[in-house]
Short mmCIF file of C-alpha atoms in Angstrom, two decimals:
data_model
loop_
_atom_site.label_atom_id
_atom_site.label_comp_id
_atom_site.label_asym_id
_atom_site.label_seq_id
_atom_site.Cartn_x
_atom_site.Cartn_y
_atom_site.Cartn_z
CA MET A 347 33.64 -0.10 -24.07
CA ARG A 348 36.12 -1.95 -22.12
CA ARG A 349 36.84 -5.58 -22.80
CA TRP A 350 36.79 -7.78 -19.14
CA PRO A 351 39.32 -10.73 -19.11
CA LEU A 352 37.27 -14.08 -18.06
CA THR A 353 38.53 -15.02 -15.27
CA VAL A 354 37.70 -11.53 -14.19
CA VAL A 355 33.74 -12.19 -15.17
CA LEU A 356 33.32 -15.97 -13.62
CA ALA A 357 34.99 -14.44 -9.93
CA MET A 358 32.85 -11.96 -10.54
CA PHE A 359 29.70 -13.64 -10.87
CA MET A 360 30.94 -16.52 -8.22
CA ALA A 361 31.63 -14.15 -5.75
CA LEU A 362 27.48 -12.67 -7.01
CA LEU A 363 25.92 -16.61 -6.38
CA ALA A 364 27.91 -16.62 -2.38
CA ARG A 365 26.20 -13.14 -1.96
CA ALA A 366 29.34 -11.67 -1.02
CA PRO A 367 29.72 -7.60 -0.98
CA ALA A 368 30.97 -6.52 -4.45
CA ALA A 369 33.94 -4.40 -5.36
CA PRO A 370 32.51 -0.11 -4.31
CA ASP A 371 32.47 0.74 -7.81
CA VAL A 372 31.98 -1.67 -10.97
CA ALA A 373 32.70 -0.74 -14.34
CA LEU A 374 30.19 -1.66 -17.06
CA ALA A 375 30.20 -5.51 -18.24
CA SER A 376 31.54 -5.70 -21.62
CA SER A 377 28.07 -6.82 -24.01
CA SER A 378 27.76 -7.24 -27.58
CA ASP A 379 24.31 -5.60 -27.31
CA ALA A 380 24.16 -1.86 -27.80
CA CYS A 381 21.27 -0.65 -26.04
CA VAL A 382 23.47 -1.57 -22.95
CA GLU A 383 24.77 1.95 -23.64
CA VAL A 384 21.46 4.05 -23.52
CA CYS A 385 18.69 1.05 -22.02
CA ASP A 386 17.37 1.63 -19.02
CA THR A 387 17.76 -1.13 -16.51
CA VAL A 388 17.21 -2.19 -13.10
CA VAL A 389 18.19 -2.52 -9.27
CA PHE A 390 17.54 -4.63 -6.39
CA VAL A 391 17.73 -4.56 -2.61
CA ASP A 392 17.36 -7.01 -0.29
CA GLY A 393 16.06 -6.67 3.07
CA GLN A 394 19.17 -6.10 4.62
CA ALA A 395 19.59 -2.38 2.07
CA ARG A 396 21.86 -4.06 -0.54
CA PHE A 397 21.33 -3.23 -3.99
CA TYR A 398 22.46 -5.48 -6.42
CA VAL A 399 22.87 -4.06 -10.32
CA TYR A 400 22.29 -5.57 -13.46
CA GLY A 401 23.68 -4.33 -16.03
CA GLU A 402 20.33 -5.80 -18.21
CA VAL A 403 16.62 -6.11 -18.48
CA THR A 404 17.62 -9.54 -20.65
CA ALA A 405 20.56 -11.66 -19.18
CA SER A 406 20.07 -12.79 -16.23
CA ALA A 407 23.71 -11.79 -14.73
CA THR A 408 24.44 -8.98 -11.81
CA LEU A 409 27.61 -6.38 -12.37
CA GLY A 410 28.24 -6.26 -8.91
CA ASN A 411 26.09 -5.43 -5.19
CA PHE A 412 27.14 -2.95 -2.40
CA LEU A 413 24.90 -1.85 1.07
CA PHE A 414 24.18 1.18 0.94
CA GLY A 415 21.41 2.24 4.07
CA ASP A 416 20.09 0.35 6.97
CA PRO A 417 17.12 -1.70 6.77
CA GLY A 418 13.65 0.02 6.69
CA ASP A 419 15.07 2.26 4.18
CA VAL A 420 13.59 3.53 1.33
CA ALA A 421 15.74 2.15 -0.85
CA LEU A 422 16.14 5.12 -4.14
CA PHE A 423 18.31 5.39 -7.32
CA GLY A 424 19.27 8.51 -9.38
CA ASP A 425 22.00 11.22 -11.25
CA TRP A 426 21.84 12.98 -7.76
CA ASP A 427 25.37 15.66 -9.15
CA CYS A 428 24.07 14.65 -13.28
CA ASP A 429 27.51 13.49 -14.59
CA GLY A 430 24.59 11.11 -16.65
CA HIS A 431 25.50 8.56 -14.27
CA ALA A 432 23.09 6.75 -11.49
CA THR A 433 23.71 5.81 -7.90
CA PRO A 434 21.75 5.15 -4.87
CA GLY A 435 20.06 7.03 -2.34
CA MET A 436 17.47 6.03 0.63
CA TYR A 437 14.38 7.31 2.67
CA ARG A 438 14.45 7.26 6.13
CA PRO A 439 10.44 7.39 7.47
CA THR A 440 11.62 6.72 10.75
CA ASP A 441 13.66 10.62 10.99
CA GLY A 442 12.35 12.15 7.42
CA PHE A 443 16.11 12.29 6.09
CA VAL A 444 16.63 11.52 2.61
CA TYR A 445 20.89 10.08 1.55
CA LEU A 446 22.61 10.21 -1.06
CA ARG A 447 25.28 8.71 -2.22
CA ASN A 448 27.09 9.36 -5.49
CA SER A 449 28.83 6.18 -6.21
CA THR A 450 27.93 3.09 -6.60
CA SER A 451 29.45 1.42 -3.07
CA THR A 452 29.39 0.95 0.33
CA GLY A 453 29.67 3.76 2.71
CA VAL A 454 28.63 7.32 3.71
CA ALA A 455 26.18 9.32 1.85
CA ASP A 456 27.82 12.39 0.16
CA VAL A 457 24.60 14.49 0.85
CA ALA A 458 21.81 14.31 3.65
CA PHE A 459 18.89 16.49 3.91
CA PHE A 460 15.42 16.58 6.00
CA PHE A 461 12.22 16.07 3.76
CA GLY A 462 8.63 15.69 3.32
CA ASP A 463 7.21 13.16 5.65
CA PRO A 464 6.78 9.41 7.39
CA SER A 465 3.55 8.40 5.88
CA ASP A 466 5.39 9.85 2.09
CA THR A 467 6.21 8.25 -0.61
CA PRO A 468 9.05 9.54 -2.48
CA LEU A 469 9.44 9.57 -5.93
CA VAL A 470 13.07 9.96 -7.96
CA GLY A 471 12.71 11.71 -11.42
CA ASP A 472 14.36 14.05 -13.77
CA PHE A 473 11.20 16.82 -13.30
CA ASP A 474 12.58 20.10 -15.34
CA GLY A 475 14.51 18.11 -18.29
CA ASP A 476 17.71 19.76 -16.50
CA GLY A 477 19.73 16.38 -16.50
CA CYS A 478 19.66 16.19 -13.33
CA ASP A 479 17.46 13.56 -11.06
CA THR A 480 15.64 15.44 -8.00
CA LEU A 481 13.61 13.89 -5.28
CA GLY A 482 9.10 14.22 -5.50
CA VAL A 483 6.56 12.68 -2.76
CA TYR A 484 3.07 11.64 -3.40
CA ARG A 485 1.05 12.47 -0.62
CA ALA A 486 -1.18 9.55 -1.01
CA SER A 487 -3.80 10.88 2.09
CA GLU A 488 -4.51 13.93 0.26
CA GLY A 489 -4.07 12.79 -3.46
CA ARG A 490 -1.49 15.51 -4.18
CA VAL A 491 1.88 15.45 -5.72
CA TYR A 492 4.58 17.70 -4.65
CA ILE A 493 7.57 18.25 -6.58
CA LYS A 494 11.17 19.96 -6.00
CA ASN A 495 14.42 20.91 -9.18
CA SER A 496 16.72 21.05 -6.23
CA LEU A 497 18.50 19.00 -4.49
CA GLY A 498 17.80 20.56 -0.43
CA THR A 499 15.51 20.95 2.43
CA GLY A 500 12.72 23.27 1.14
CA SER A 501 9.06 24.12 0.50
CA GLY A 502 8.10 22.39 -3.39
CA ASP A 503 8.61 23.67 -6.36
CA SER A 504 5.39 22.33 -7.68
CA ALA A 505 2.31 20.63 -6.04
CA PHE A 506 -1.21 19.15 -7.68
CA PHE A 507 -3.37 17.11 -7.17
CA PHE A 508 -3.60 13.02 -9.23
CA GLY A 509 -4.89 9.94 -7.88
CA ASN A 510 -6.64 7.80 -4.89
CA PRO A 511 -5.35 6.76 -2.03
CA GLY A 512 -3.93 3.63 -1.87
CA ASP A 513 -2.74 3.81 -5.18
CA LYS A 514 1.23 3.26 -6.24
CA PRO A 515 3.69 5.71 -8.43
CA PHE A 516 6.02 5.18 -10.20
CA VAL A 517 7.75 8.06 -12.61
CA GLY A 518 8.57 7.97 -16.08
CA ASP A 519 9.48 9.51 -19.03
CA PHE A 520 6.32 8.91 -21.31
CA ASP A 521 6.74 10.44 -24.30
CA GLY A 522 10.09 10.92 -24.67
CA ASP A 523 10.44 14.60 -24.10
CA GLY A 524 13.27 14.37 -21.81
CA VAL A 525 10.98 15.66 -18.68
CA ASP A 526 10.33 12.75 -16.44
CA THR A 527 6.10 12.63 -14.97
CA ILE A 528 3.97 10.74 -12.82
CA GLY A 529 2.11 7.42 -13.30
CA LEU A 530 -0.42 5.49 -10.46
CA HIS A 531 -1.01 2.04 -10.37
CA ARG A 532 -4.01 0.63 -8.91
CA GLU A 533 -2.67 -3.10 -7.55
CA SER A 534 -5.65 -4.72 -6.81
CA THR A 535 -6.79 -4.11 -10.48
CA GLY A 536 -3.70 -3.68 -12.62
CA LEU A 537 -4.63 -0.62 -13.98
CA VAL A 538 -1.76 1.56 -15.15
CA TYR A 539 -2.12 5.70 -16.20
CA PHE A 540 -0.31 8.38 -16.68
CA ARG A 541 0.76 12.14 -17.56
CA ASN A 542 2.44 13.36 -19.46
CA SER A 543 2.43 16.90 -18.28
CA ASN A 544 3.69 17.60 -13.86
CA THR A 545 0.37 19.23 -13.95
CA ALA A 546 -3.75 17.94 -12.10
CA GLY A 547 -5.66 17.68 -15.47
CA PRO A 548 -7.07 14.38 -17.23
CA VAL A 549 -4.96 11.20 -17.81
CA HIS A 550 -3.66 10.59 -20.60
CA ASP A 551 -3.24 7.37 -20.82
CA SER A 552 -4.46 3.71 -19.05
CA PHE A 553 -4.20 0.43 -19.16
CA TYR A 554 -3.60 -2.88 -17.41
CA PHE A 555 -0.36 -5.01 -16.70
CA GLY A 556 0.13 -7.46 -14.57
CA ASP A 557 -1.58 -9.05 -11.46
CA PRO A 558 -2.50 -7.65 -7.57
CA GLY A 559 0.87 -7.68 -5.41
CA ASP A 560 3.14 -7.09 -8.37
CA GLN A 561 5.91 -4.05 -8.09
CA LEU A 562 5.43 -2.06 -11.20
CA LEU A 563 8.53 0.06 -12.89
CA ALA A 564 8.49 2.81 -15.55
CA GLY A 565 12.21 2.23 -18.23
CA ASP A 566 13.29 2.87 -21.29
CA TRP A 567 13.26 -0.81 -21.88
CA ASP A 568 14.67 -0.72 -25.51
CA GLY A 569 15.80 2.59 -26.46
CA ASP A 570 13.54 4.16 -28.34
CA GLY A 571 13.64 7.00 -25.81
CA MET A 572 10.18 6.46 -23.92
CA ALA A 573 9.50 4.59 -20.65
CA THR A 574 6.86 2.18 -20.89
CA VAL A 575 6.06 -0.34 -18.27
CA ALA A 576 7.30 -3.30 -15.89
CA VAL A 577 6.55 -5.72 -12.97
CA TYR A 578 8.92 -6.83 -10.77
CA ARG A 579 6.76 -10.00 -9.20
CA PRO A 580 8.22 -11.29 -6.12
CA GLY A 581 6.78 -14.96 -6.11
CA GLU A 582 8.15 -16.19 -8.88
CA ASN A 583 11.97 -13.44 -8.38
CA ILE A 584 11.29 -12.00 -12.62
CA LEU A 585 11.00 -8.75 -13.75
CA TYR A 586 8.86 -8.49 -16.59
CA THR A 587 9.23 -5.43 -19.09
CA LYS A 588 6.85 -4.34 -21.77
CA ASN A 589 8.20 -1.73 -25.23
CA SER A 590 4.96 -0.27 -25.35
CA ASN A 591 2.71 1.34 -22.82
CA GLU A 592 -0.23 -0.86 -23.59
CA PRO A 593 -2.31 -4.38 -22.43
CA GLY A 594 -0.44 -7.44 -23.91
CA LEU A 595 2.40 -10.21 -22.54
CA ALA A 596 5.66 -8.91 -21.58
CA ASP A 597 7.99 -8.44 -24.41
CA ALA A 598 11.16 -9.83 -22.03
CA GLU A 599 11.49 -11.50 -18.65
CA LEU A 600 14.55 -11.37 -16.12
CA PRO A 601 14.96 -14.13 -13.72
CA VAL A 602 16.56 -12.57 -10.60
CA LEU A 603 17.81 -14.06 -7.42
CA SER A 604 15.53 -14.00 -5.11
CA GLY A 605 14.63 -12.67 -1.16
CA PHE A 606 14.62 -8.88 -3.11
CA GLN A 607 12.22 -6.99 -2.11
CA THR A 608 12.09 -3.85 -4.23
CA ALA A 609 13.02 -2.52 -7.79
CA LEU A 610 14.07 0.32 -8.72
CA VAL A 611 15.32 1.97 -12.53
CA MET A 612 18.78 2.93 -13.37
CA ASP A 613 18.34 5.36 -16.45
CA ARG A 614 20.07 4.77 -19.03
CA THR A 615 24.47 4.54 -19.21
CA PRO A 616 24.78 2.57 -14.90
CA TYR A 617 28.77 2.69 -14.01
CA PRO A 618 31.28 5.50 -15.20
CA PRO A 619 33.44 3.28 -17.22
CA ASP A 620 36.22 4.35 -16.03
CA ALA A 621 35.02 3.35 -11.98
CA CYS A 622 37.20 0.64 -11.37
CA GLU A 623 40.64 -0.34 -13.61
CA SER A 624 39.99 -3.93 -12.58
CA ALA A 625 37.56 -6.36 -10.33
CA ALA A 626 40.90 -6.50 -7.80
CA GLY A 627 43.09 -4.20 -8.19
CA SER A 628 41.95 -0.44 -7.77
CA CYS A 629 38.86 -0.77 -6.44
CA PRO A 630 38.50 0.40 -2.17
CA ASP A 631 38.63 -2.47 -0.46
CA PRO A 632 34.66 -3.89 0.25
CA ALA A 633 35.01 -4.30 3.70
CA THR A 634 33.78 -0.46 4.19
CA PRO A 635 31.26 -0.17 6.73
CA THR A 636 27.88 0.33 5.72
CA THR A 637 26.24 2.77 7.97
CA THR A 638 25.30 6.21 6.48
CA THR A 639 25.94 9.77 7.86
CA THR A 640 24.25 10.25 11.11
CA ALA A 641 21.43 11.97 10.82
CA PRO A 642 21.03 16.14 11.91
CA THR A 643 18.66 17.39 13.71
CA PRO A 644 15.42 18.13 12.07
CA PRO A 645 14.80 21.79 10.49
CA THR A 646 11.74 23.47 11.45
CA THR A 647 10.57 23.58 7.00
CA GLN A 648 10.18 20.56 5.67
CA ALA A 649 9.44 20.02 1.83
CA PRO A 650 7.08 19.99 0.99
CA PRO A 651 5.55 21.29 4.02
CA HIS A 652 0.98 20.15 4.49
CA GLY A 653 0.87 24.16 4.17
CA SER A 654 1.75 24.33 0.23
CA THR A 655 -0.13 25.54 -2.63
CA THR A 656 -1.66 24.72 -5.76
CA THR A 657 -3.98 25.92 -8.31
CA SER A 658 -4.42 22.65 -10.34
CA THR A 659 -7.06 20.56 -9.27
CA SER A 660 -7.29 16.46 -9.00
CA VAL A 661 -7.95 14.22 -11.13
CA PRO A 662 -7.63 10.12 -10.01
CA PRO A 663 -7.49 7.62 -12.01
CA ALA A 664 -10.59 5.43 -14.03
CA THR A 665 -11.53 1.81 -13.05
CA THR A 666 -12.79 1.20 -16.50
CA SER A 667 -13.73 -2.45 -17.17
CA THR A 668 -12.59 -4.90 -19.10
CA THR A 669 -12.77 -8.01 -20.64
CA SER A 670 -8.48 -8.32 -20.31
CA THR A 671 -6.51 -11.44 -18.27
CA SER A 672 -4.06 -9.54 -16.16
CA VAL A 673 -1.15 -9.16 -17.56
CA PRO A 674 0.94 -10.83 -18.10
CA PRO A 675 0.00 -14.06 -16.37
CA ALA A 676 1.95 -16.07 -14.08
CA THR A 677 2.37 -18.51 -16.50
CA THR A 678 3.85 -16.29 -19.61
CA SER A 679 6.94 -17.71 -21.90
CA THR A 680 10.79 -16.80 -21.49
CA THR A 681 9.67 -16.14 -25.26
CA SER A 682 6.88 -14.49 -25.66
CA THR A 683 6.35 -11.65 -27.46
CA SER A 684 4.12 -9.29 -27.40
CA VAL A 685 0.62 -10.01 -27.49
CA PRO A 686 -2.06 -7.29 -27.68
CA PRO A 687 -4.68 -9.88 -25.41
CA THR A 688 -8.47 -9.80 -26.77
CA THR A 689 -10.22 -6.44 -24.45
CA THR A 690 -11.99 -3.39 -25.00
CA SER A 691 -10.28 0.37 -24.96
CA THR A 692 -9.59 1.97 -21.88
CA THR A 693 -8.68 4.81 -22.42
CA VAL A 694 -10.28 7.30 -19.69
CA PRO A 695 -13.41 8.89 -21.35
CA PRO A 696 -12.57 12.41 -21.23
CA VAL A 697 -13.24 14.88 -17.81
CA PRO A 698 -16.21 17.83 -18.23
CA PRO A 699 -15.13 21.31 -17.76
CA GLY A 700 -14.86 22.60 -14.22
CA VAL A 701 -14.37 19.18 -13.29
CA ASP A 702 -11.90 18.70 -10.68
CA VAL A 703 -11.71 14.79 -9.49
CA GLU A 704 -13.43 11.89 -10.77
CA VAL A 705 -14.88 9.46 -8.95
CA PHE A 706 -15.84 5.01 -10.02
CA PRO A 707 -17.78 2.47 -9.14
CA GLY A 708 -15.64 0.94 -6.59
CA ASP A 709 -13.72 3.09 -5.00
CA ASP A 710 -14.09 4.28 -1.74
CA VAL A 711 -16.72 7.35 -2.26
CA ASN A 712 -16.20 9.59 1.27
CA ALA A 713 -12.73 8.72 1.59
CA VAL A 714 -12.06 10.44 -2.29
CA LEU A 715 -13.88 13.31 -0.22
CA ALA A 716 -12.36 13.70 2.49
CA SER A 717 -8.97 13.60 0.56
CA HIS A 718 -10.07 16.58 -1.08
CA PRO A 719 -10.96 20.70 0.04
CA GLU A 720 -13.42 22.95 0.17
CA GLY A 721 -14.66 24.13 -2.86
CA THR A 722 -13.59 20.90 -4.73
CA THR A 723 -15.88 19.95 -8.27
CA PHE A 724 -16.55 15.68 -7.95
CA LEU A 725 -17.93 13.72 -11.17
CA LEU A 726 -19.55 10.79 -9.62
CA ARG A 727 -18.65 8.18 -13.24
CA ALA A 728 -21.26 5.77 -14.42
CA GLY A 729 -22.35 2.37 -12.15
CA VAL A 730 -23.81 1.56 -9.53
CA TYR A 731 -22.52 3.21 -6.07
CA GLU A 732 -23.85 0.24 -3.37
CA ARG A 733 -24.91 1.37 -0.19
CA VAL A 734 -23.02 5.19 0.00
CA THR A 735 -23.73 7.53 1.35
CA LEU A 736 -21.96 11.40 0.85
CA MET A 737 -20.99 12.92 3.07
CA PRO A 738 -19.61 15.86 1.83
CA ARG A 739 -17.39 18.71 3.26
CA SER A 740 -18.56 22.88 3.14
CA GLY A 741 -18.31 23.94 -0.83
CA GLN A 742 -18.97 20.62 -3.11
CA THR A 743 -20.09 19.91 -5.25
CA ILE A 744 -21.39 16.54 -6.35
CA LEU A 745 -22.13 15.71 -9.81
CA GLY A 746 -22.93 12.92 -11.87
CA GLU A 747 -22.60 11.45 -15.61
CA PRO A 748 -25.90 9.92 -17.01
CA GLY A 749 -25.87 6.40 -15.74
CA ALA A 750 -24.59 7.18 -12.27
CA VAL A 751 -26.90 5.66 -9.31
CA LEU A 752 -26.24 5.35 -4.95
CA ASP A 753 -28.04 2.53 -4.21
CA GLY A 754 -28.94 1.92 -0.61
CA GLU A 755 -30.28 -1.80 -2.07
CA GLY A 756 -33.08 -1.19 0.44
CA VAL A 757 -30.35 -1.11 3.64
CA THR A 758 -28.96 2.13 3.92
CA ALA A 759 -30.90 4.50 5.78
CA ASP A 760 -29.92 7.96 3.00
CA GLY A 761 -28.02 8.39 0.73
CA VAL A 762 -26.52 11.87 1.84
CA GLY A 763 -25.57 11.98 5.62
CA GLN A 764 -22.75 15.33 6.22
CA ALA A 765 -25.04 16.94 8.45
CA ALA A 766 -22.29 20.06 9.54
CA ALA A 767 -21.88 20.97 5.91
CA ASP A 768 -23.32 24.34 3.92
CA ASP A 769 -23.12 24.80 0.67
CA ILE A 770 -23.58 21.66 -0.54
CA THR A 771 -24.66 20.93 -4.70
CA ILE A 772 -25.23 17.69 -5.79
CA ARG A 773 -27.07 17.84 -9.85
CA GLY A 774 -27.70 14.91 -12.26
CA VAL A 775 -27.14 11.57 -9.43
CA ALA A 776 -29.84 8.97 -9.04
CA ILE A 777 -30.66 8.30 -5.92
CA ARG A 778 -32.44 5.20 -4.51
CA ASN A 779 -34.05 2.58 -2.16
CA TYR A 780 -33.41 4.69 0.77
CA THR A 781 -34.92 2.95 3.64
CA ASP A 782 -35.42 7.32 5.06
CA LYS A 783 -37.72 8.00 1.76
CA CYS A 784 -38.72 12.04 0.89
CA ILE A 785 -35.67 13.38 3.10
CA ASP A 786 -36.76 16.83 3.28
CA TRP A 787 -32.10 17.41 3.88
CA GLY A 788 -33.50 21.33 5.00
CA ALA A 789 -35.88 19.79 8.03
CA LYS A 790 -33.34 17.61 8.83
CA GLY A 791 -31.08 19.99 9.74
CA TYR A 792 -28.60 19.06 7.05
CA GLY A 793 -26.40 22.64 6.79
CA ARG A 794 -27.61 25.75 4.90
CA ASN A 795 -27.73 26.50 1.06
CA TRP A 796 -28.03 22.32 0.15
CA ILE A 797 -28.91 22.39 -3.93
CA VAL A 798 -30.33 19.17 -4.95
CA GLU A 799 -31.08 19.55 -8.77
CA ASP A 800 -32.10 17.30 -12.10
CA SER A 801 -31.21 14.24 -9.67
CA ASP A 802 -33.66 11.45 -10.24
CA LEU A 803 -34.84 11.18 -6.06
CA SER A 804 -36.77 7.62 -7.27
CA TYR A 805 -36.59 6.53 -3.61
CA CYS A 806 -39.37 9.08 -3.15
CA ASP A 807 -42.08 6.79 -5.46
#
């Protein structure tokens, strides 16, 4: 490992304080901590598209900074050329293009291509375990993940349903198998949940971590090969990292400069050791223009297109109640160790066979129904759904877990209100306290082949 002269290190630090551009490529700083060679670290991006690279998540000093992209771009970081070193990228929502650079420096993009839709959230990861990072997107309007295992325009290689509208995606290798998979974070409650494969199916783990408004990310913070959670709290300018995926206090805190808008994970060794021979010697002039490549005319096909097909089913998360407090709390001590809170288990109950999508009390039920195609089977988890009028699409089935209740609270007229849908099945749902009592849905002009069975229609009493 290269050891920098003290004068050079001090010069780099003073340059950072002045917010001056750093050398376009910065060698990995010397450290006695072996984790710096294998542990993931973080990159922060400010409102001017300047990237600040931190060498460790336990030391408040950056390795350097550089400009890439324009304000308003969505910042990315990944190993685009499979050389073992993560470098910057960005997604420009205004033109739907991805711009990637193969060095940690200011300059034009090395790769540019059209990808996704403007409302998509880009995802970065090694989704097939080949050692190369590629892109996916989370399309919140559909609750669907699209993954592509190569860089470039084209249809997604796989797609599957996961999550509810409004939940924020993140990526990590949560089980240490070398393949990155998708997690989602419900910012309003701090719920974190993920799967260990890029397919639809039951949630593999879920727990609560962080406060509303925190930005959640996942990385291998302790070098054990498995990604665990962290949150960046912009109001405090602190990154809280945790070395296990469970409720509890943060294991470490990283105070950072103010003004950062986005926190990104830098996977493994952040910089090539031979990037620059010195801070002032062979590195190019940091005043290199900061504009990216001019976007070419978008091709006719998008990746992934809205019309991509998949045989996978949707499995959204839970809003299971818990007695734990928001973790890490705003007053977490910087020297705190992992301390599990008093909490009940937040593991999502098993999904019954044939169920595609789970819905929980507090979810926007009709938004979930509308975001999934005809033929989808939904399970209403136990709890009270207040003043909900179900609006299913044709061919959808709605099942109620024991204890699932639609309650009109004496205000809402009807528990079901979709007049244009055919072939609807509602089973095992208690429907109570609606003002229109003893409704004959067929006589009311609802669609054909409505089946309502094993349901407690107490509002007919």
